[in-house]
Coordinates of C-alpha atoms in Angstrom, one line a residue:
Chain E
M7 CA 0.0 0.0 0.0
K8 CA 0.9 3.7 -0.3
A9 CA 2.2 5.3 2.9
L10 CA 4.4 8.0 4.3
W11 CA 7.4 6.3 5.9
L12 CA 9.6 7.8 8.6
E13 CA 13.1 6.4 9.2
N14 CA 16.2 8.0 10.7
G15 CA 14.5 11.4 10.5
V16 CA 13.7 11.1 6.8
L17 CA 10.1 11.2 5.7
S18 CA 9.4 9.6 2.4
C19 CA 6.3 8.7 0.3
Q20 CA 6.4 5.1 -0.6
A21 CA 4.2 3.1 -3.0
D22 CA 4.9 -0.4 -1.7
V23 CA 4.8 -0.6 2.1
P24 CA 3.5 -4.1 3.0
D25 CA -0.1 -4.2 4.0
P26 CA -0.6 -4.4 7.8
V27 CA -1.3 -7.8 9.4
L28 CA -4.2 -8.2 11.8
Q29 CA -3.8 -9.5 15.3
P30 CA -6.7 -11.0 17.3
G31 CA -9.2 -8.3 18.3
E32 CA -7.9 -5.8 15.7
A33 CA -9.6 -4.3 12.7
L34 CA -8.3 -3.1 9.4
V35 CA -9.3 0.5 8.7
R36 CA -9.2 2.1 5.3
I37 CA -8.1 5.7 5.9
V38 CA -10.2 8.4 4.2
L39 CA -8.9 11.6 5.7
A40 CA -6.0 12.2 8.1
G41 CA -4.7 15.2 10.0
I42 CA -1.1 16.4 10.6
C43 CA -0.4 17.2 14.2
N44 CA 2.6 18.9 15.8
T45 CA 3.6 15.6 17.3
D46 CA 4.0 14.3 13.7
L47 CA 6.2 17.3 12.9
E48 CA 8.3 16.6 16.0
L49 CA 8.7 12.9 15.1
V50 CA 10.1 14.0 11.8
K51 CA 12.5 16.4 13.5
G52 CA 13.7 13.3 15.5
Y53 CA 12.5 14.6 18.8
Y54 CA 11.2 11.1 19.7
P55 CA 12.4 7.8 18.4
F56 CA 9.9 6.4 16.0
A57 CA 10.3 4.5 12.7
G58 CA 7.4 3.5 10.5
I59 CA 4.2 5.2 9.3
P60 CA 3.4 8.3 11.3
G61 CA -0.1 9.9 11.8
H62 CA -2.8 9.4 14.4
E63 CA -5.7 11.7 13.5
F64 CA -8.0 10.0 11.1
V65 CA -11.4 9.1 9.9
G66 CA -11.8 5.9 7.9
R67 CA -13.9 2.8 7.2
I68 CA -13.6 -0.7 8.7
E69 CA -12.6 -3.1 6.0
K70 CA -11.8 -6.2 8.1
A71 CA -12.9 -7.1 11.6
P72 CA -12.6 -10.9 12.0
G73 CA -15.4 -12.2 14.1
N74 CA -17.2 -8.9 14.0
R75 CA -18.8 -8.8 10.6
E76 CA -21.5 -6.4 11.9
R77 CA -19.0 -3.6 12.1
L78 CA -17.7 -4.0 8.5
G79 CA -18.1 -0.8 6.5
E80 CA -18.5 1.4 9.6
R81 CA -17.1 4.9 9.4
V82 CA -14.9 5.3 12.4
V83 CA -12.5 7.5 14.3
G84 CA -10.2 5.9 16.9
S85 CA -8.5 6.2 20.3
I86 CA -4.8 6.1 19.7
N87 CA -3.7 4.0 22.6
A88 CA -3.8 0.2 22.1
V89 CA -3.7 -1.3 25.6
C90 CA -3.2 -4.6 27.4
H91 CA -6.0 -4.5 30.0
Q92 CA -3.8 -6.4 32.4
C93 CA -1.1 -4.1 33.8
D94 CA -1.5 -2.1 37.0
M95 CA -2.5 1.1 35.1
C96 CA -5.2 -0.7 33.1
R97 CA -6.5 -2.4 36.2
R98 CA -6.5 1.0 37.9
G99 CA -8.8 2.4 35.3
L100 CA -6.1 4.4 33.5
P101 CA -5.8 2.5 30.2
S102 CA -4.4 5.5 28.4
H103 CA -1.4 5.0 30.7
C104 CA -1.1 1.2 30.0
R105 CA 2.4 0.1 30.7
K106 CA 2.5 -2.0 27.5
R107 CA 0.5 0.3 25.2
T108 CA 1.4 1.0 21.7
V109 CA 0.3 4.4 20.3
L110 CA -0.9 4.9 16.8
G111 CA 1.8 6.4 14.6
I112 CA 3.8 7.5 17.7
D113 CA 5.0 4.5 19.6
G114 CA 5.4 0.9 18.5
R115 CA 2.5 1.0 16.1
N116 CA 2.2 2.2 12.5
G117 CA -0.1 5.1 12.0
V118 CA -2.6 6.5 9.5
F119 CA -0.7 8.3 6.8
A120 CA -1.3 5.2 4.7
G121 CA -4.0 3.4 2.7
Y122 CA -4.8 1.3 5.7
T123 CA -4.1 1.2 9.4
I124 CA -4.9 -1.3 12.2
L125 CA -6.3 -0.7 15.6
P126 CA -8.0 -2.9 18.2
L127 CA -11.7 -2.9 17.3
E128 CA -12.5 -1.6 20.8
N129 CA -10.6 1.6 19.9
L130 CA -12.9 2.4 17.0
L131 CA -15.9 4.7 17.5
S132 CA -18.7 4.8 14.9
V133 CA -19.2 8.2 13.4
P134 CA -22.8 9.2 12.8
E135 CA -23.8 10.1 9.2
S136 CA -24.4 13.7 10.2
V137 CA -20.7 14.4 10.9
P138 CA -18.8 15.0 7.7
D139 CA -15.3 13.5 7.3
I140 CA -13.7 16.9 7.5
N141 CA -15.1 17.4 11.0
A142 CA -14.7 13.8 12.1
V143 CA -11.0 13.9 11.5
F144 CA -10.7 16.4 14.3
A145 CA -12.1 14.0 16.9
E146 CA -8.7 13.1 18.4
P147 CA -7.3 16.6 18.9
L148 CA -10.8 17.7 20.0
A149 CA -10.7 15.0 22.7
A150 CA -7.2 16.2 23.8
S151 CA -8.7 19.7 24.2
L152 CA -11.7 18.4 26.1
Q153 CA -9.3 16.6 28.5
I154 CA -8.6 20.0 30.1
T155 CA -12.1 20.3 31.5
E156 CA -11.9 16.7 32.6
Q157 CA -8.8 17.4 34.7
V158 CA -9.6 20.9 36.0
E159 CA -12.8 22.2 37.5
I160 CA -13.1 25.6 36.0
N161 CA -15.3 28.3 37.6
K162 CA -17.1 30.7 35.3
D163 CA -15.2 33.6 36.7
N164 CA -11.8 32.0 36.4
R165 CA -9.4 33.9 34.2
I166 CA -7.8 31.6 31.7
M167 CA -4.9 32.2 29.3
V168 CA -4.0 29.9 26.4
V169 CA -0.3 30.3 25.6
G170 CA 0.4 29.1 22.1
S171 CA -2.2 29.5 19.3
G172 CA -1.0 26.8 17.0
K173 CA -3.4 24.0 15.8
L174 CA -4.0 22.6 19.3
G175 CA -4.0 25.9 21.0
Q176 CA -6.7 27.4 18.8
L177 CA -8.8 24.3 19.3
I178 CA -8.4 24.6 23.0
S179 CA -9.4 28.3 22.9
E180 CA -12.5 27.5 21.0
V181 CA -13.5 24.6 23.2
L182 CA -13.1 26.8 26.3
L183 CA -15.1 29.6 24.7
I184 CA -17.9 27.1 23.8
E185 CA -18.0 25.9 27.3
G186 CA -18.6 29.4 28.5
H187 CA -15.2 30.2 30.0
K188 CA -13.2 33.4 29.9
A189 CA -10.2 32.2 28.0
E190 CA -7.8 34.7 26.5
A191 CA -5.1 33.9 24.0
V192 CA -1.7 35.3 23.2
P193 CA -1.3 34.4 19.5
K194 CA 2.1 34.9 17.9
Y195 CA 1.0 35.3 14.3
L196 CA -1.5 37.7 12.7
K197 CA -3.3 34.9 11.0
Q198 CA -3.9 33.1 14.3
R199 CA -5.0 36.4 16.0
Q200 CA -7.5 37.1 13.2
R201 CA -9.1 33.7 13.4
L202 CA -9.3 33.8 17.2
E203 CA -10.7 37.3 17.3
N204 CA -13.3 36.3 14.7
L205 CA -14.4 33.6 17.1
G206 CA -14.8 36.2 19.8
I207 CA -11.7 35.3 21.8
T208 CA -9.8 38.2 23.5
C209 CA -6.2 38.3 22.2
R210 CA -3.3 39.9 23.9
S211 CA 0.3 40.6 23.0
A212 CA 2.9 39.1 25.3
D213 CA 3.5 42.5 26.9
E214 CA -0.2 43.0 27.6
C215 CA -0.4 39.8 29.7
L216 CA -0.6 40.6 33.3
K217 CA 1.9 38.5 35.2
S218 CA 0.9 36.3 38.1
S219 CA -2.8 36.9 37.5
Y220 CA -4.4 34.0 35.7
D221 CA -6.2 31.2 37.6
L222 CA -5.4 28.7 34.8
V223 CA -2.8 28.9 32.1
I224 CA -2.7 26.4 29.4
E225 CA 0.7 25.9 27.7
A226 CA 0.4 24.7 24.1
T227 CA 3.6 26.0 22.5
G228 CA 5.8 23.0 23.2
S229 CA 8.7 25.4 23.6
P230 CA 10.7 25.9 26.8
E231 CA 10.3 29.7 26.4
G232 CA 6.6 29.3 26.1
L233 CA 6.6 27.2 29.3
E234 CA 8.5 29.8 31.2
F235 CA 6.3 32.6 30.0
A236 CA 3.2 30.5 30.9
L237 CA 4.4 29.9 34.4
G238 CA 4.9 33.6 34.8
L239 CA 1.2 34.3 34.2
V240 CA -0.2 31.9 36.8
R241 CA -1.4 33.5 40.0
P242 CA -0.3 32.1 43.3
G243 CA -2.3 29.0 44.0
G244 CA -3.2 28.7 40.3
I245 CA -2.8 26.0 37.7
L246 CA -0.4 25.6 34.8
L247 CA -1.7 22.9 32.5
L248 CA 0.8 21.5 30.0
K249 CA -0.7 20.3 26.7
S250 CA 2.4 20.1 24.6
T251 CA 5.4 17.8 24.9
Y252 CA 8.9 19.3 24.9
H253 CA 12.1 18.3 23.2
G254 CA 14.6 17.4 25.8
K255 CA 14.5 18.9 29.2
A256 CA 13.1 22.4 30.0
N257 CA 14.4 24.8 32.6
L258 CA 11.9 26.2 35.0
D259 CA 12.0 28.3 38.2
F260 CA 10.7 25.7 40.6
S261 CA 11.1 27.9 43.5
R262 CA 8.2 30.0 42.1
V263 CA 6.2 26.8 41.8
V264 CA 6.9 26.0 45.5
V265 CA 6.6 29.5 47.0
D266 CA 3.5 30.4 45.0
E267 CA 2.1 26.8 45.5
I268 CA 1.4 26.4 41.8
T269 CA -0.1 23.2 40.4
I270 CA 1.4 21.9 37.2
L271 CA -0.7 19.4 35.4
G272 CA 0.4 17.2 32.5
S273 CA -2.4 16.6 30.0
R274 CA -2.4 14.2 27.0
C275 CA -5.2 12.3 25.3
G276 CA -8.8 12.9 26.1
P277 CA -12.3 11.4 25.9
M278 CA -13.1 10.4 22.3
P279 CA -16.8 9.7 23.0
K280 CA -17.2 13.3 24.3
A281 CA -15.4 14.7 21.3
L282 CA -17.7 12.8 19.0
K283 CA -20.7 14.0 20.9
Y284 CA -19.5 17.6 20.4
L285 CA -19.2 17.0 16.7
V286 CA -22.6 15.3 16.4
E287 CA -24.3 18.2 18.3
G288 CA -22.5 20.7 16.0
R289 CA -21.1 22.5 19.0
I290 CA -17.9 23.0 17.1
N291 CA -17.1 23.1 13.4
P292 CA -13.4 22.5 13.2
Q293 CA -13.3 22.6 9.4
S294 CA -12.7 26.3 9.7
F295 CA -9.3 25.3 11.0
V296 CA -8.4 23.6 7.8
E297 CA -5.5 25.2 6.0
E298 CA -5.3 22.8 3.1
I299 CA -6.1 19.3 1.9
L300 CA -3.5 17.4 -0.1
P301 CA -3.4 13.9 -1.4
L302 CA -1.2 11.3 0.4
E303 CA 1.2 11.5 -2.6
K304 CA 1.9 15.1 -1.6
G305 CA 2.6 14.1 2.0
I306 CA 6.1 15.7 2.1
E307 CA 4.7 19.0 0.8
A308 CA 1.8 18.7 3.3
F309 CA 4.3 18.4 6.2
A310 CA 6.1 21.5 4.9
R311 CA 2.8 23.4 4.8
A312 CA 1.8 22.2 8.3
S313 CA 5.2 23.5 9.6
G314 CA 4.5 27.0 8.2
K315 CA 4.3 29.9 10.6
G316 CA 0.8 30.2 12.0
A317 CA -0.4 27.3 9.8
G318 CA -3.8 25.8 10.4
K319 CA -4.6 22.1 10.1
V320 CA -3.3 20.4 7.0
L321 CA -5.2 17.3 6.0
L322 CA -4.3 14.4 3.8
R323 CA -7.0 13.0 1.5
I324 CA -6.1 9.3 1.4
G325 CA -9.1 7.3 0.3
N326 CA -12.5 7.8 -1.2
P327 CA -15.2 8.8 1.2
G328 CA -17.6 6.1 0.1
Chain I
M20 CA 19.7 43.8 71.2
K21 CA 21.8 40.8 70.3
A22 CA 21.1 39.3 66.9
L23 CA 22.5 37.3 64.0
W24 CA 22.8 39.6 61.1
L25 CA 23.0 38.6 57.4
E26 CA 24.3 41.1 54.8
N27 CA 26.0 40.4 51.5
G28 CA 26.1 36.7 52.2
V29 CA 28.0 37.3 55.5
L30 CA 26.4 36.1 58.7
S31 CA 27.6 37.8 61.9
C32 CA 26.7 37.8 65.5
Q33 CA 26.1 41.4 66.6
A34 CA 25.5 42.8 70.1
D35 CA 23.9 46.1 69.2
V36 CA 21.2 45.7 66.6
P37 CA 18.6 48.4 67.2
D38 CA 15.4 47.1 68.9
P39 CA 12.5 46.6 66.6
V40 CA 9.8 49.3 66.3
L41 CA 6.2 48.2 66.6
Q42 CA 3.7 49.1 63.9
P43 CA -0.1 49.2 64.6
G44 CA -1.5 45.7 65.2
E45 CA 2.0 44.3 65.9
A46 CA 3.4 42.7 69.0
L47 CA 6.9 42.4 70.4
V48 CA 7.9 38.9 71.1
R49 CA 10.9 37.9 73.2
I50 CA 12.5 34.9 71.6
V51 CA 13.1 31.9 73.8
L52 CA 14.1 29.1 71.4
A53 CA 14.6 29.3 67.6
G54 CA 15.2 26.6 65.0
I55 CA 17.6 26.7 62.0
C56 CA 15.9 25.6 58.8
N57 CA 17.4 24.8 55.4
T58 CA 15.9 28.1 54.1
D59 CA 18.1 29.9 56.6
L60 CA 21.2 28.1 55.3
E61 CA 20.2 29.0 51.7
L62 CA 19.8 32.6 52.6
V63 CA 23.3 32.6 53.9
K64 CA 24.5 31.0 50.7
G65 CA 23.0 33.9 48.9
Y66 CA 20.4 31.9 47.1
Y67 CA 17.7 34.5 47.8
P68 CA 18.2 38.2 48.4
F69 CA 17.7 39.0 52.1
A70 CA 19.5 41.3 54.4
G71 CA 18.7 41.6 58.1
I72 CA 18.0 39.1 60.9
P73 CA 17.2 35.6 59.5
G74 CA 15.2 32.9 61.3
H75 CA 11.5 32.1 61.3
E76 CA 11.0 29.0 63.6
F77 CA 10.5 30.1 67.2
V78 CA 8.8 30.0 70.4
G79 CA 8.7 33.1 72.6
R80 CA 6.7 35.4 74.9
I81 CA 4.7 38.5 74.0
E82 CA 6.3 41.5 75.7
K83 CA 4.4 44.3 74.1
A84 CA 1.0 44.3 72.5
P85 CA -0.4 47.8 72.4
G86 CA -4.1 47.8 72.9
N87 CA -4.1 44.1 73.8
R88 CA -2.8 43.9 77.3
E89 CA -4.6 40.6 77.9
R90 CA -2.1 38.9 75.7
L91 CA 1.0 40.1 77.4
G92 CA 3.2 37.3 78.7
E93 CA 1.6 34.8 76.5
R94 CA 3.9 32.0 75.2
V95 CA 3.5 31.9 71.5
V96 CA 4.5 30.5 68.1
G97 CA 3.7 32.4 64.9
S98 CA 2.7 32.2 61.3
I99 CA 5.5 33.7 59.3
N100 CA 3.5 35.6 56.7
A101 CA 2.4 39.1 57.6
V102 CA -0.4 40.0 55.3
C103 CA -2.4 43.0 54.0
H104 CA -5.9 41.6 54.1
Q105 CA -6.7 43.8 51.1
C106 CA -5.1 42.4 47.9
D107 CA -6.8 40.0 45.6
M108 CA -5.1 37.0 47.2
C109 CA -6.1 38.0 50.7
R110 CA -9.7 38.6 49.6
R111 CA -9.6 35.2 47.8
G112 CA -8.9 33.6 51.2
L113 CA -5.3 32.9 50.3
P114 CA -3.5 35.2 52.8
S115 CA -0.3 33.2 52.8
H116 CA -0.1 34.3 49.1
C117 CA -0.7 38.0 50.0
R118 CA 0.8 40.2 47.2
K119 CA 2.2 42.6 49.8
R120 CA 3.2 40.1 52.4
T121 CA 6.4 40.2 54.4
V122 CA 7.8 36.9 55.6
L123 CA 9.5 36.6 58.9
G124 CA 13.3 36.4 58.4
I125 CA 12.9 35.6 54.8
D126 CA 11.4 38.5 52.9
G127 CA 11.1 42.1 54.0
R128 CA 10.9 41.5 57.7
N129 CA 13.5 40.8 60.4
G130 CA 13.4 37.3 61.8
V131 CA 13.9 35.5 65.1
F132 CA 17.6 34.9 65.6
A133 CA 17.6 37.9 67.9
G134 CA 16.5 38.9 71.4
Y135 CA 13.2 40.1 70.1
T136 CA 11.1 39.9 67.0
I137 CA 7.9 41.5 65.7
L138 CA 4.9 40.0 64.1
P139 CA 1.3 41.1 63.7
L140 CA -0.6 40.0 66.9
E141 CA -3.0 38.0 64.7
N142 CA -0.1 35.8 63.6
L143 CA 0.7 34.7 67.2
L144 CA -0.8 31.5 68.5
S145 CA -0.9 30.8 72.2
V146 CA 1.0 27.6 73.2
P147 CA -0.7 25.5 75.9
E148 CA 1.4 24.8 79.1
S149 CA 1.6 21.1 78.3
V150 CA 3.8 21.7 75.2
P151 CA 7.5 22.2 76.2
D152 CA 9.4 24.9 74.3
I153 CA 11.6 22.3 72.6
N154 CA 8.5 20.9 70.9
A155 CA 6.7 24.2 70.4
V156 CA 9.7 25.5 68.3
F157 CA 8.8 22.8 65.7
A158 CA 5.3 24.2 65.1
E159 CA 6.2 26.0 61.9
P160 CA 8.0 23.1 60.1
L161 CA 5.4 20.8 61.4
A162 CA 2.7 23.0 59.8
A163 CA 4.6 22.9 56.6
S164 CA 4.6 19.1 56.7
L165 CA 0.9 19.0 57.5
Q166 CA 0.2 21.1 54.4
I167 CA 0.8 18.0 52.3
T168 CA -2.3 16.3 53.6
E169 CA -4.2 19.6 53.2
Q170 CA -3.3 19.6 49.5
V171 CA -3.4 16.0 48.6
E172 CA -6.2 13.5 49.4
I173 CA -4.2 10.4 50.3
N174 CA -5.7 6.9 50.3
K175 CA -4.6 4.4 52.8
D176 CA -3.3 2.1 50.1
N177 CA -1.3 4.8 48.2
R178 CA 2.4 4.2 47.9
I179 CA 4.3 7.3 49.0
M180 CA 8.0 8.1 48.8
V181 CA 9.7 11.0 50.5
V182 CA 12.9 11.9 48.6
G183 CA 15.2 13.8 50.9
S184 CA 15.6 12.9 54.6
G185 CA 16.9 16.2 55.9
K186 CA 15.2 18.1 58.7
L187 CA 12.0 18.7 56.8
G188 CA 12.0 15.4 55.0
Q189 CA 12.2 13.4 58.2
L190 CA 9.4 15.4 59.8
I191 CA 7.3 14.8 56.7
S192 CA 8.0 11.1 56.9
E193 CA 7.0 11.0 60.6
V194 CA 3.8 13.0 60.0
L195 CA 2.7 10.7 57.2
L196 CA 3.5 7.6 59.3
I197 CA 1.4 9.1 62.2
E198 CA -1.4 9.7 59.8
G199 CA -1.4 6.0 58.9
H200 CA 0.1 6.3 55.4
K201 CA 2.5 4.0 53.7
A202 CA 5.4 6.4 53.2
E203 CA 8.8 5.2 52.4
A204 CA 12.0 7.2 52.5
V205 CA 15.3 7.2 50.6
P206 CA 17.8 8.6 53.1
K207 CA 21.2 9.6 52.0
Y208 CA 23.0 9.3 55.3
L209 CA 23.2 6.4 57.7
K210 CA 22.2 8.7 60.6
Q211 CA 19.0 9.6 58.8
R212 CA 18.3 6.0 58.0
Q213 CA 18.8 4.9 61.6
R214 CA 16.4 7.5 62.9
L215 CA 13.8 6.8 60.3
E216 CA 14.0 3.0 60.7
N217 CA 13.7 3.4 64.5
L218 CA 10.5 5.3 63.8
G219 CA 9.3 2.3 61.7
I220 CA 9.7 3.9 58.3
T221 CA 10.7 1.7 55.4
C222 CA 14.0 3.0 54.0
R223 CA 15.3 2.2 50.5
S224 CA 18.5 3.0 48.7
A225 CA 18.1 5.0 45.5
D226 CA 18.7 1.8 43.5
E227 CA 16.0 -0.1 45.3
C228 CA 13.3 2.5 44.4
L229 CA 11.0 1.2 41.7
K230 CA 10.7 3.8 39.0
S231 CA 7.3 5.1 37.8
S232 CA 5.5 3.3 40.7
Y233 CA 4.6 5.7 43.5
D234 CA 1.2 7.4 43.8
L235 CA 2.8 10.4 45.6
V236 CA 6.4 11.4 45.7
I237 CA 7.4 14.2 48.0
E238 CA 10.5 16.1 47.0
A239 CA 12.4 17.6 50.0
T240 CA 16.0 17.7 48.8
G241 CA 15.9 21.1 47.3
S242 CA 18.4 19.9 44.7
P243 CA 17.8 19.6 40.9
E244 CA 19.1 16.1 41.0
G245 CA 16.7 15.2 43.8
L246 CA 13.9 16.7 41.7
E247 CA 14.7 14.7 38.7
F248 CA 15.0 11.5 40.7
A249 CA 11.7 12.2 42.4
L250 CA 9.9 12.7 39.1
G251 CA 11.2 9.4 37.9
L252 CA 9.5 7.6 40.8
V253 CA 6.0 9.0 40.2
R254 CA 3.6 6.6 38.5
P255 CA 1.6 7.8 35.4
G256 CA -1.3 9.9 36.8
G257 CA 0.5 10.3 40.1
I258 CA 1.6 13.4 42.0
L259 CA 5.0 15.0 42.6
L260 CA 4.8 17.4 45.6
L261 CA 7.6 19.9 45.9
K262 CA 8.4 20.9 49.5
S263 CA 11.8 22.5 48.9
T264 CA 12.8 25.6 47.0
Y265 CA 15.6 25.4 44.4
H266 CA 18.4 27.6 43.7
G267 CA 18.0 29.1 40.3
K268 CA 16.2 27.1 37.7
A269 CA 16.0 23.3 37.5
N270 CA 15.9 21.2 34.4
L271 CA 13.1 18.6 34.1
D272 CA 11.8 16.3 31.5
F273 CA 8.4 17.9 31.0
S274 CA 7.5 15.5 28.2
R275 CA 7.3 12.9 30.9
V276 CA 5.0 15.2 32.9
V277 CA 2.7 15.6 29.9
V278 CA 2.8 12.0 28.5
D279 CA 2.3 10.5 31.9
E280 CA -0.1 13.2 33.0
I281 CA 1.7 13.8 36.2
T282 CA 0.6 16.5 38.7
I283 CA 3.3 18.7 40.2
L284 CA 2.2 20.6 43.3
G285 CA 4.2 23.3 45.0
S286 CA 3.8 23.4 48.8
R287 CA 5.0 26.0 51.3
C288 CA 3.6 27.0 54.6
G289 CA 0.9 25.1 56.4
P290 CA -1.8 25.3 59.0
M291 CA -0.2 26.4 62.3
P292 CA -3.3 25.7 64.4
K293 CA -3.3 22.1 63.2
A294 CA 0.4 21.8 64.0
L295 CA -0.2 23.1 67.5
K296 CA -3.0 20.7 68.0
Y297 CA -0.7 17.9 67.0
L298 CA 1.8 19.0 69.6
V299 CA -0.8 19.4 72.3
E300 CA -2.1 16.0 71.7
G301 CA 1.4 14.6 71.8
R302 CA 1.0 12.9 68.4
I303 CA 4.5 13.8 67.6
N304 CA 7.5 14.5 69.8
P305 CA 9.9 16.3 67.5
Q306 CA 12.5 16.9 70.2
S307 CA 14.0 13.6 69.0
F308 CA 15.0 15.5 65.9
V309 CA 17.2 17.9 67.9
E310 CA 20.9 17.7 67.1
E311 CA 22.1 20.4 69.4
I312 CA 21.1 23.5 71.3
L313 CA 23.5 26.4 71.2
P314 CA 23.3 29.9 72.6
L315 CA 22.6 32.8 70.2
E316 CA 26.3 33.9 70.7
K317 CA 27.3 30.7 69.0
G318 CA 25.0 31.3 66.1
I319 CA 27.7 31.0 63.4
E320 CA 28.8 27.7 64.8
A321 CA 25.2 26.6 65.0
F322 CA 24.7 27.4 61.3
A323 CA 27.8 25.3 60.6
R324 CA 26.4 22.4 62.6
A325 CA 23.1 22.6 60.9
S326 CA 24.9 22.4 57.5
G327 CA 26.5 19.1 58.5
K328 CA 25.8 16.0 56.5
G329 CA 22.7 14.3 57.8
A330 CA 22.4 16.9 60.6
G331 CA 19.1 17.0 62.6
K332 CA 17.6 20.2 63.9
V333 CA 20.0 22.7 65.5
L334 CA 18.3 25.1 67.9
L335 CA 19.3 28.4 69.3
R336 CA 18.6 29.1 73.0
I337 CA 18.0 32.8 73.0
G338 CA 16.1 33.9 76.1
N339 CA 15.1 32.4 79.4
P340 CA 12.0 30.2 79.3
G341 CA 10.3 32.1 82.1

């Protein structure tokens, strides 16, 4: 099958990657549309060791599901963590932290920038007809954004700042706005600012941000500088929620964390069913985030576009919708 | 009056420091016994800018309390934050984070390694007769230890590790033990290990600590290496509680924090009334921590002793108990 292939930091578009082989409980999914995430860009930069097919945001159709014929042809999105159900984390009810997990296109499992991918059938959520592919493909990053309100109880009068207005940062800002929260943003690029302001989100320049004043600051830049800036905005007793990974280690003034009794929360994947519900109810129309849709064959170009300053979401059209 | 004086990183014992001058609402306290804390040692190292009389752990007697004659002669311990009651933090019910606070012997206010100190009368808690000075002087660090269970809801089957078995670390270990928690320790020095094991606390070497397995890890080393080691022990979804300040910035693998959705909690001062209650009920007898008691005149020597490897609490006998 056709696929993007990452090896030794080189991304290539290949025509003859072997078709994936199903393990018990797994399903074969034909990819229709896939999204490029910052994590994908970081994998290509070599920030994390991964060789194989990248990509973890997708909508597709189930083509094989041995023993589960009733799900054949279903249009699906998927949770990216394939888990063991047996380790201490799974038994504790934290399957996304499974000790033996593989992660779609990120860790130990080929991803979705290919004609087909494989996931455990239990990971695949059926997408109702009413949700177009171009919205459904956002289910995974939308879930990651919704994880914030799963982790933090936000009061209506809390002041919130989202630092980093890239693909995920903008989605987070919109989700918080939709949920009725006072979330501001500090976009770096004019394009980001225009989109956010059109949505009705208060945007500030870095200089305009009042230090030590926000109840909740969400860090979505993935840069050590962004992390430091974000910590500076948190009020004493407030929360810094980290939504991006960082290359290598980051330096931080931990005395501030101690003296001001700040809480730092790591945040990764989120609730896919809730994300899907959001899309079904039309509470968010993420297609307005889409920068460009390119065919899989132009995957290298698509990655370059996705890396552009202030770029929105770049999608790969991989298979026919039907 | 006699006092230890810190200026430009030099600690000296002076005979003629001017007596403190009372502001409205403040009381003059004659110091009886004072404790040397790691923060004091760090102030001397120049880690934080402070000039004046250091020291914030004390027991003493109220000698002047204009307008509050009924409290004269009271034996007291004190909360170290003098607050404004008007800023946003005070109004929010977080007076220990008062924007305009001064902190006894740490920030903007002379401390207790002196014949007399001054604090707002409202900061001073009366010590019942049954609590000897040598226990009462531990009220402040005991409160700081008790802050942990104020911030974190600990289940009886949670696995807890205290990293750092210095003065504060040992007190934390004992408090957790008393509260019925399974808290282990990883002492660096034999002396620390012996004391902790005598208390019935399970001690491990660094190599024996199972990585990524503790529900709650308490960092009390104050060193960047300790911080990194402590983070490594936290299980996915677990909590790293920071109880020590750090000199400068510390490097940390924030991707681990994000991917494993770890919570980092800064923790500083704690509930003094609860600490006092602990002492009154005899739940803890911290005098077993005492390494040595020296007179104020030997303050420089006392600081050297307190800096010794594995040293317990060094106290300064400043005034007569009577």
